Amino acid sequence: MLPEVSFIFGGISTESDSSISSLEHIISSYLTIPDAERPFSVKHLYHLSQEDCLVRTIQVHSALTSSDMRAYISDTGARRGRTLICALDEIQSRKEYVVNLLHGQFGEDGGVQTLAALLGLRGTFGDPYVASLTMNKYAMSSFVSSLLPNEVVKVPRTRLIKSQNMIDEMQIAKSLQGPIVVKPNSLGSSLFTDLFQDTALSEPDIVALLHAILEYDSSALLQEFIPGSEYSCGCMIDSLGVTVLPVIKIETERRFFGRNEKCSGDLVRLKIVDCGDTISNRIKSIVSRIATSIDLYNIARFDFRVDDSAGIWFLECNYIPGLGRGNIFPTMLESHGMTVIDLISFLLSKSSQFKRKDHRIRY
Ligand SMILES: Nc1ncnc2c1ncn2[C@@H]1O[C@H](COP(=O)(O)OP(=O)(O)O)[C@@H](O)[C@H]1O
Ligand SMILES: [Mg+2]
């Protein structure tokens, strides 16, 4: 009998659209495979609605199209939803294997991972503490800079801004030489991320942006801008270790992978830079070192800048990389000879399950 897999997607964060794109890409690829050749069967699609925070189940059948899926997702009034806790409880009672496609807040930051760990769910949730670490750019950068020496990978000088320290930190920020990037500490998709050439001249705009960020995130970052090129490198993790995928160079006209670039495919070119390229070999070795030093399960993707002196700078680790058509991770997979369907098969058959340790020490 084929292994069965369910997916949970959508979610309450601003990144729910990316989550829907990831699901659509996987399901539409799955439905193009003839029945007899499908490597797994899809049991349920669980949509967590951004509108009412309820979960509704979509049944998968061979005639299901992307527009049917879109209609199910948007028409929340037509079907009764249940709370996430009820849905997870049902999933647990059926011992379903669930691929977690909830991107962003709650889905990727340790929120749903904690519920999954407490309920003992099977699937790709992983370790809640590792999810929170990776989602916290400041903490993750501190981890990377203590793990690896500066000559191997650098971390941009950064100031952590909270509502309480905004005024003091703005004074210090003015002493950061050169352009700075302002971004949220734990939102993704380049939301509220901007580049300022002159900190002193742009102070009112920076303060306004910081206020906007702090409405949604508990902290914001003021970070030294690293001129140069943008690279990303993904990996897959199973019980035998880490498989590092081909490195991608992300080319954009303004050499900044901001919100506009992420929302419009036309402004971005993804280029595989793998074979024998020194930068890509160094990036792969960094990814391998980081990924083997934290308890990652399943997959992850790491973003870097590379300056004109070939210095490599760590930006962030994406705990649940986007899997939408044309996204960075599927492009890396393709270059590795895999589709998103092969990835799901890999997760089902090879990746390990996170098991919460016993909390009670029996002396
Ligand atoms: N310190 C920096 N120097 C240069 N560019 C940056 C810096 N920080 C962020 N960026 C740009 O903003 C993009 C988004 O930042 P990133 O830290 O990867 O967060 P996220 O992708 O989660 O929004 C990066 O891909 C990069 O193009
Ligand atoms: Mg990024």
Short mmCIF file of C-alpha atoms and ligand atoms in Angstrom, two decimals:
data_model
loop_
_atom_site.label_atom_id
_atom_site.label_comp_id
_atom_site.label_asym_id
_atom_site.label_seq_id
_atom_site.Cartn_x
_atom_site.Cartn_y
_atom_site.Cartn_z
CA MET A 1 0.00 0.00 0.00
CA LEU A 2 1.20 3.52 -0.80
CA PRO A 3 2.24 5.75 2.10
CA GLU A 4 -0.33 8.46 2.84
CA VAL A 5 0.40 12.11 3.37
CA SER A 6 -1.69 15.13 4.36
CA PHE A 7 -0.78 18.80 4.08
CA ILE A 8 -1.58 21.74 6.31
CA PHE A 9 -1.38 25.12 4.58
CA GLY A 10 -2.68 28.70 4.47
CA GLY A 11 -2.27 30.02 7.98
CA ILE A 12 -2.76 33.25 9.83
CA SER A 13 0.40 35.08 8.80
CA THR A 14 0.90 37.56 5.93
CA GLU A 15 2.83 34.76 4.24
CA SER A 16 -0.29 32.64 3.78
CA ASP A 17 -0.20 33.40 0.03
CA SER A 18 3.24 31.78 -0.24
CA SER A 19 1.88 28.82 1.66
CA ILE A 20 -1.03 28.48 -0.79
CA SER A 21 1.43 28.71 -3.73
CA SER A 22 3.57 25.95 -2.19
CA LEU A 23 0.53 23.70 -1.80
CA GLU A 24 -0.75 24.46 -5.31
CA HIS A 25 2.59 23.60 -6.86
CA ILE A 26 2.77 20.29 -5.01
CA ILE A 27 -0.83 19.25 -5.70
CA SER A 28 -0.86 20.31 -9.35
CA SER A 29 2.42 18.41 -9.91
CA TYR A 30 0.94 15.40 -8.11
CA LEU A 31 -2.25 15.41 -10.21
CA THR A 32 -0.30 15.36 -13.47
CA ILE A 33 1.23 11.99 -12.51
CA PRO A 34 -0.84 9.01 -13.71
CA ASP A 35 -2.61 7.23 -10.81
CA ALA A 36 -0.51 4.09 -11.10
CA GLU A 37 2.76 5.99 -10.91
CA ARG A 38 2.05 8.16 -7.87
CA PRO A 39 4.60 7.49 -5.13
CA PHE A 40 2.21 8.34 -2.28
CA SER A 41 -1.44 9.06 -1.82
CA VAL A 42 -2.71 12.41 -0.61
CA LYS A 43 -5.15 11.90 2.23
CA HIS A 44 -6.30 15.38 3.27
CA LEU A 45 -5.52 19.01 2.58
CA TYR A 46 -6.08 21.09 5.70
CA HIS A 47 -6.61 24.77 5.01
CA LEU A 48 -6.08 27.08 8.01
CA SER A 49 -7.99 30.23 7.10
CA GLN A 50 -6.48 33.65 7.61
CA GLU A 51 -10.04 35.05 7.80
CA ASP A 52 -11.51 33.11 10.71
CA CYS A 53 -8.54 30.99 11.93
CA LEU A 54 -10.58 27.82 11.37
CA VAL A 55 -9.46 24.68 9.57
CA ARG A 56 -11.40 23.22 6.64
CA THR A 57 -10.60 19.98 4.87
CA ILE A 58 -10.32 19.76 1.09
CA GLN A 59 -10.73 16.30 -0.40
CA VAL A 60 -8.31 15.45 -3.18
CA HIS A 61 -9.65 13.78 -6.32
CA SER A 62 -8.20 13.38 -9.80
CA ALA A 63 -10.36 16.12 -11.32
CA LEU A 64 -9.29 18.73 -8.73
CA THR A 65 -7.89 21.85 -10.42
CA SER A 66 -6.00 24.87 -9.09
CA SER A 67 -9.09 27.02 -9.60
CA ASP A 68 -11.21 24.52 -7.59
CA MET A 69 -8.64 24.76 -4.83
CA ARG A 70 -8.69 28.58 -4.95
CA ALA A 71 -12.51 28.50 -4.80
CA TYR A 72 -12.49 26.16 -1.76
CA ILE A 73 -9.91 28.35 -0.04
CA SER A 74 -11.74 31.64 -0.56
CA ASP A 75 -15.26 30.36 0.06
CA THR A 76 -14.96 29.85 3.80
CA GLY A 77 -18.69 30.57 4.36
CA ALA A 78 -19.82 27.46 2.45
CA ARG A 79 -18.17 24.87 4.68
CA ARG A 80 -18.00 24.53 8.42
CA GLY A 81 -14.57 24.93 9.92
CA ARG A 82 -13.19 23.66 13.20
CA THR A 83 -10.56 25.07 15.49
CA LEU A 84 -6.93 24.25 14.83
CA ILE A 85 -6.70 22.35 18.12
CA CYS A 86 -9.68 20.15 17.13
CA ALA A 87 -8.19 19.56 13.68
CA LEU A 88 -4.76 18.63 15.08
CA ASP A 89 -6.41 16.34 17.61
CA GLU A 90 -8.28 14.50 14.81
CA ILE A 91 -5.08 14.26 12.78
CA GLN A 92 -3.31 12.77 15.78
CA SER A 93 -6.08 10.25 16.42
CA ARG A 94 -5.78 9.06 12.79
CA LYS A 95 -1.93 9.01 13.04
CA GLU A 96 -1.72 10.92 9.78
CA TYR A 97 1.65 12.09 8.44
CA VAL A 98 1.39 15.84 7.84
CA VAL A 99 3.63 18.08 5.76
CA ASN A 100 3.58 21.50 7.40
CA LEU A 101 3.41 24.24 4.76
CA LEU A 102 2.39 27.05 7.13
CA HIS A 103 4.87 29.82 6.39
CA GLY A 104 5.71 32.75 8.63
CA GLN A 105 4.38 33.63 12.05
CA PHE A 106 2.90 30.75 14.03
CA GLY A 107 3.58 28.25 11.23
CA GLU A 108 7.35 28.53 11.12
CA ASP A 109 8.39 30.14 14.40
CA GLY A 110 7.82 27.32 16.86
CA GLY A 111 4.07 28.02 17.33
CA VAL A 112 2.48 25.09 15.49
CA GLN A 113 5.64 23.03 16.14
CA THR A 114 4.98 23.26 19.90
CA LEU A 115 1.39 22.05 19.47
CA ALA A 116 2.60 19.23 17.22
CA ALA A 117 5.26 18.19 19.75
CA LEU A 118 2.77 18.21 22.65
CA LEU A 119 0.24 16.16 20.67
CA GLY A 120 2.92 13.83 19.28
CA LEU A 121 1.95 14.49 15.64
CA ARG A 122 3.73 12.67 12.81
CA GLY A 123 5.08 14.89 10.07
CA THR A 124 7.54 17.60 9.18
CA PHE A 125 7.04 19.93 12.15
CA GLY A 126 10.47 19.35 13.70
CA ASP A 127 11.88 20.81 16.89
CA PRO A 128 9.95 23.88 18.14
CA TYR A 129 13.07 25.43 19.68
CA VAL A 130 15.00 25.17 16.43
CA ALA A 131 12.09 26.70 14.51
CA SER A 132 12.08 29.67 16.93
CA LEU A 133 15.85 30.03 16.70
CA THR A 134 15.93 30.11 12.90
CA MET A 135 13.00 32.52 12.70
CA ASN A 136 14.78 34.96 15.02
CA LYS A 137 17.31 36.56 12.65
CA TYR A 138 19.25 38.25 15.47
CA ALA A 139 19.61 35.07 17.54
CA MET A 140 20.40 32.92 14.51
CA SER A 141 23.09 35.35 13.32
CA SER A 142 24.63 35.34 16.81
CA PHE A 143 24.63 31.54 16.70
CA VAL A 144 26.33 31.49 13.29
CA SER A 145 28.98 34.03 14.32
CA SER A 146 29.90 32.00 17.39
CA LEU A 147 29.90 28.72 15.45
CA LEU A 148 32.12 29.79 12.57
CA PRO A 149 35.08 32.19 12.35
CA ASN A 150 34.84 35.52 10.57
CA GLU A 151 37.12 34.37 7.75
CA VAL A 152 34.60 31.63 6.92
CA VAL A 153 31.37 33.58 7.27
CA LYS A 154 30.66 37.09 8.51
CA VAL A 155 27.55 38.57 10.06
CA PRO A 156 26.53 42.19 9.32
CA ARG A 157 26.79 44.64 12.23
CA THR A 158 23.27 44.83 13.61
CA ARG A 159 21.29 46.79 16.19
CA LEU A 160 18.25 45.15 17.75
CA ILE A 161 15.41 47.64 18.11
CA LYS A 162 12.52 47.26 20.51
CA SER A 163 9.88 49.89 21.31
CA GLN A 164 11.63 50.65 24.62
CA ASN A 165 15.09 51.28 23.14
CA MET A 166 14.20 52.86 19.79
CA ILE A 167 15.42 56.37 20.60
CA ASP A 168 18.77 55.28 22.10
CA GLU A 169 19.44 52.82 19.33
CA MET A 170 18.66 55.40 16.64
CA GLN A 171 21.47 57.53 18.10
CA ILE A 172 23.87 54.60 17.84
CA ALA A 173 22.60 53.69 14.37
CA LYS A 174 23.66 57.08 13.09
CA SER A 175 27.21 56.01 13.91
CA LEU A 176 26.89 52.96 11.60
CA GLN A 177 28.90 54.07 8.60
CA GLY A 178 27.25 53.90 5.20
CA PRO A 179 23.89 52.59 4.02
CA ILE A 180 21.72 50.48 6.32
CA VAL A 181 18.95 47.93 5.91
CA VAL A 182 15.90 48.14 8.15
CA LYS A 183 13.94 44.90 8.51
CA PRO A 184 11.80 42.93 10.96
CA ASN A 185 13.59 40.42 13.16
CA SER A 186 11.24 37.56 12.46
CA LEU A 187 8.89 38.27 9.56
CA GLY A 188 9.85 36.90 6.16
CA SER A 189 9.25 37.62 2.45
CA SER A 190 11.10 40.97 2.70
CA LEU A 191 8.06 42.45 4.42
CA PHE A 192 8.89 45.98 5.67
CA THR A 193 12.47 45.54 4.45
CA ASP A 194 14.14 48.64 3.05
CA LEU A 195 17.50 50.11 2.23
CA PHE A 196 18.50 53.63 3.38
CA GLN A 197 21.57 55.25 1.87
CA ASP A 198 21.96 57.91 4.55
CA THR A 199 20.83 57.18 8.11
CA ALA A 200 20.96 60.78 9.33
CA LEU A 201 18.99 62.19 6.37
CA SER A 202 16.40 59.42 6.43
CA GLU A 203 15.80 59.35 10.18
CA PRO A 204 12.05 60.24 10.02
CA ASP A 205 11.45 57.51 7.39
CA ILE A 206 13.46 54.98 9.37
CA VAL A 207 11.56 55.76 12.57
CA ALA A 208 8.23 55.46 10.71
CA LEU A 209 9.29 52.10 9.27
CA LEU A 210 10.43 50.87 12.69
CA HIS A 211 7.03 51.81 14.15
CA ALA A 212 5.29 49.92 11.34
CA ILE A 213 7.47 46.83 11.95
CA LEU A 214 6.92 46.90 15.70
CA GLU A 215 3.16 46.68 15.14
CA TYR A 216 3.70 43.11 13.90
CA ASP A 217 7.05 41.97 15.28
CA SER A 218 8.50 42.28 18.77
CA SER A 219 11.77 43.57 17.39
CA ALA A 220 13.29 45.17 14.31
CA LEU A 221 16.84 45.24 12.98
CA LEU A 222 19.05 48.06 11.76
CA GLN A 223 21.75 46.33 9.83
CA GLU A 224 24.86 47.39 7.96
CA PHE A 225 24.12 47.07 4.20
CA ILE A 226 26.36 44.50 2.51
CA PRO A 227 26.95 45.54 -1.10
CA GLY A 228 27.51 42.74 -3.58
CA SER A 229 25.59 39.71 -4.77
CA GLU A 230 22.91 37.53 -3.28
CA TYR A 231 23.17 33.75 -2.90
CA SER A 232 20.94 31.10 -1.43
CA CYS A 233 21.61 27.47 -0.61
CA GLY A 234 19.19 24.79 0.54
CA CYS A 235 19.60 21.41 2.12
CA MET A 236 17.67 18.24 2.87
CA ILE A 237 18.19 16.41 6.13
CA ASP A 238 17.65 12.73 6.86
CA SER A 239 18.88 10.29 9.47
CA LEU A 240 22.13 9.83 7.53
CA GLY A 241 23.00 13.53 7.45
CA VAL A 242 22.69 16.69 5.40
CA THR A 243 22.46 16.79 1.60
CA VAL A 244 23.41 20.27 0.41
CA LEU A 245 21.64 21.35 -2.78
CA PRO A 246 23.10 23.39 -5.65
CA VAL A 247 23.72 27.04 -4.83
CA ILE A 248 21.65 29.75 -6.50
CA LYS A 249 22.69 33.29 -7.30
CA ILE A 250 19.74 35.67 -7.13
CA GLU A 251 20.13 38.45 -9.66
CA THR A 252 18.06 41.61 -9.38
CA GLU A 253 18.53 44.96 -11.03
CA ARG A 254 19.08 46.91 -7.81
CA ARG A 255 21.06 44.07 -6.20
CA PHE A 256 18.50 43.93 -3.39
CA PHE A 257 15.95 41.12 -3.03
CA GLY A 258 13.21 43.35 -1.62
CA ARG A 259 9.42 43.04 -1.44
CA ASN A 260 8.88 44.26 -5.04
CA GLU A 261 11.37 41.76 -6.39
CA LYS A 262 9.78 38.91 -4.39
CA CYS A 263 6.26 39.80 -5.55
CA SER A 264 7.15 40.17 -9.21
CA GLY A 265 8.95 37.24 -10.82
CA ASP A 266 10.01 39.53 -13.71
CA LEU A 267 12.53 41.41 -11.56
CA VAL A 268 14.44 38.32 -10.49
CA ARG A 269 16.72 35.86 -12.24
CA LEU A 270 17.79 32.66 -10.50
CA LYS A 271 21.09 31.27 -11.70
CA ILE A 272 22.57 27.95 -10.62
CA VAL A 273 26.24 28.49 -9.79
CA ASP A 274 27.33 25.08 -8.74
CA CYS A 275 29.93 23.26 -10.73
CA GLY A 276 33.41 24.06 -9.49
CA ASP A 277 32.54 27.62 -8.44
CA THR A 278 34.67 28.55 -5.39
CA ILE A 279 32.06 30.79 -3.79
CA SER A 280 29.42 28.11 -4.11
CA ASN A 281 31.74 25.48 -2.62
CA ARG A 282 32.44 27.74 0.34
CA ILE A 283 28.72 28.46 0.79
CA LYS A 284 27.91 24.74 0.67
CA SER A 285 30.46 23.99 3.33
CA ILE A 286 29.03 26.78 5.56
CA VAL A 287 25.50 25.41 5.08
CA SER A 288 26.65 21.92 5.92
CA ARG A 289 28.38 23.16 9.11
CA ILE A 290 25.35 25.16 10.29
CA ALA A 291 22.79 22.49 9.38
CA THR A 292 24.70 19.77 11.23
CA SER A 293 25.05 21.99 14.31
CA ILE A 294 21.36 22.58 14.93
CA ASP A 295 18.70 19.89 15.08
CA LEU A 296 17.10 20.54 11.71
CA TYR A 297 14.73 17.96 10.25
CA ASN A 298 13.46 17.83 6.66
CA ILE A 299 14.66 20.91 4.75
CA ALA A 300 15.98 24.45 5.20
CA ARG A 301 17.35 27.26 3.04
CA PHE A 302 20.07 29.76 3.91
CA ASP A 303 20.46 33.29 2.47
CA PHE A 304 23.82 35.03 2.05
CA ARG A 305 25.40 38.14 0.57
CA VAL A 306 28.81 37.94 -1.07
CA ASP A 307 30.80 41.19 -1.20
CA ASP A 308 33.18 42.29 -3.92
CA SER A 309 36.16 40.87 -1.97
CA ALA A 310 34.48 37.42 -1.94
CA GLY A 311 33.58 37.76 1.75
CA ILE A 312 30.50 35.65 2.59
CA TRP A 313 27.88 37.21 4.88
CA PHE A 314 25.09 35.24 6.56
CA LEU A 315 21.63 36.80 6.37
CA GLU A 316 19.17 34.17 7.57
CA CYS A 317 17.93 30.59 7.68
CA ASN A 318 14.47 29.82 6.27
CA TYR A 319 12.95 26.96 8.26
CA ILE A 320 10.15 26.33 5.71
CA PRO A 321 11.37 27.58 2.33
CA GLY A 322 8.73 28.47 -0.26
CA LEU A 323 7.91 25.55 -2.57
CA GLY A 324 5.83 27.46 -5.12
CA ARG A 325 6.46 27.01 -8.84
CA GLY A 326 9.64 28.87 -9.85
CA ASN A 327 10.62 29.53 -6.21
CA ILE A 328 14.24 29.23 -5.11
CA PHE A 329 14.01 25.86 -3.34
CA PRO A 330 12.22 24.00 -6.19
CA THR A 331 14.80 25.47 -8.59
CA MET A 332 17.61 24.02 -6.46
CA LEU A 333 15.77 20.70 -6.29
CA GLU A 334 15.36 20.64 -10.07
CA SER A 335 19.06 21.19 -10.54
CA HIS A 336 19.63 18.29 -8.14
CA GLY A 337 17.36 16.13 -10.35
CA MET A 338 14.33 16.20 -8.06
CA THR A 339 10.77 17.51 -8.24
CA VAL A 340 8.62 18.67 -5.33
CA ILE A 341 6.94 15.25 -5.53
CA ASP A 342 10.33 13.55 -5.08
CA LEU A 343 10.88 15.87 -2.12
CA ILE A 344 7.62 14.79 -0.46
CA SER A 345 8.57 11.13 -1.05
CA PHE A 346 11.97 11.86 0.51
CA LEU A 347 10.33 13.46 3.55
CA LEU A 348 7.94 10.52 3.95
CA SER A 349 10.55 7.81 3.63
CA LYS A 350 13.83 9.32 4.82
CA SER A 351 13.48 12.26 7.17
CA SER A 352 13.50 11.58 10.89
CA GLN A 353 10.71 12.47 13.28
CA PHE A 354 11.30 14.93 16.08
CA LYS A 355 10.57 13.23 19.40
CA ARG A 356 10.06 15.44 22.39
CA LYS A 357 12.36 14.33 25.22
CA ASP A 358 10.81 13.25 28.46
CA HIS A 359 10.38 16.37 30.62
CA ARG A 360 10.45 14.48 33.91
CA ILE A 361 13.80 13.33 35.22
CA ARG A 362 13.34 10.13 37.22
CA TYR A 363 16.07 10.15 39.84
N1 LIG B 1 22.42 43.50 5.62
C1 LIG B 1 21.96 43.42 4.36
N2 LIG B 1 22.73 43.85 3.34
C2 LIG B 1 22.29 43.78 2.06
N3 LIG B 1 21.06 43.34 1.72
C3 LIG B 1 20.25 42.90 2.71
C4 LIG B 1 20.66 42.90 4.08
N4 LIG B 1 19.64 42.43 4.81
C5 LIG B 1 18.65 42.12 3.96
N5 LIG B 1 19.00 42.42 2.69
C6 LIG B 1 18.17 42.24 1.49
O1 LIG B 1 16.83 42.04 1.89
C7 LIG B 1 16.40 40.71 1.55
C8 LIG B 1 15.53 40.13 2.64
O2 LIG B 1 16.29 40.00 3.83
P1 LIG B 1 16.39 38.66 4.65
O3 LIG B 1 17.28 38.93 5.81
O4 LIG B 1 16.78 37.52 3.76
O5 LIG B 1 14.90 38.47 5.20
P2 LIG B 1 13.57 37.81 4.60
O6 LIG B 1 13.93 37.11 3.32
O7 LIG B 1 13.14 36.87 5.68
O8 LIG B 1 12.61 38.93 4.42
C9 LIG B 1 17.68 39.93 1.32
O9 LIG B 1 17.45 38.86 0.45
C10 LIG B 1 18.62 41.00 0.76
O10 LIG B 1 18.44 41.23 -0.63
MG MG B 2 15.61 35.93 2.93
#
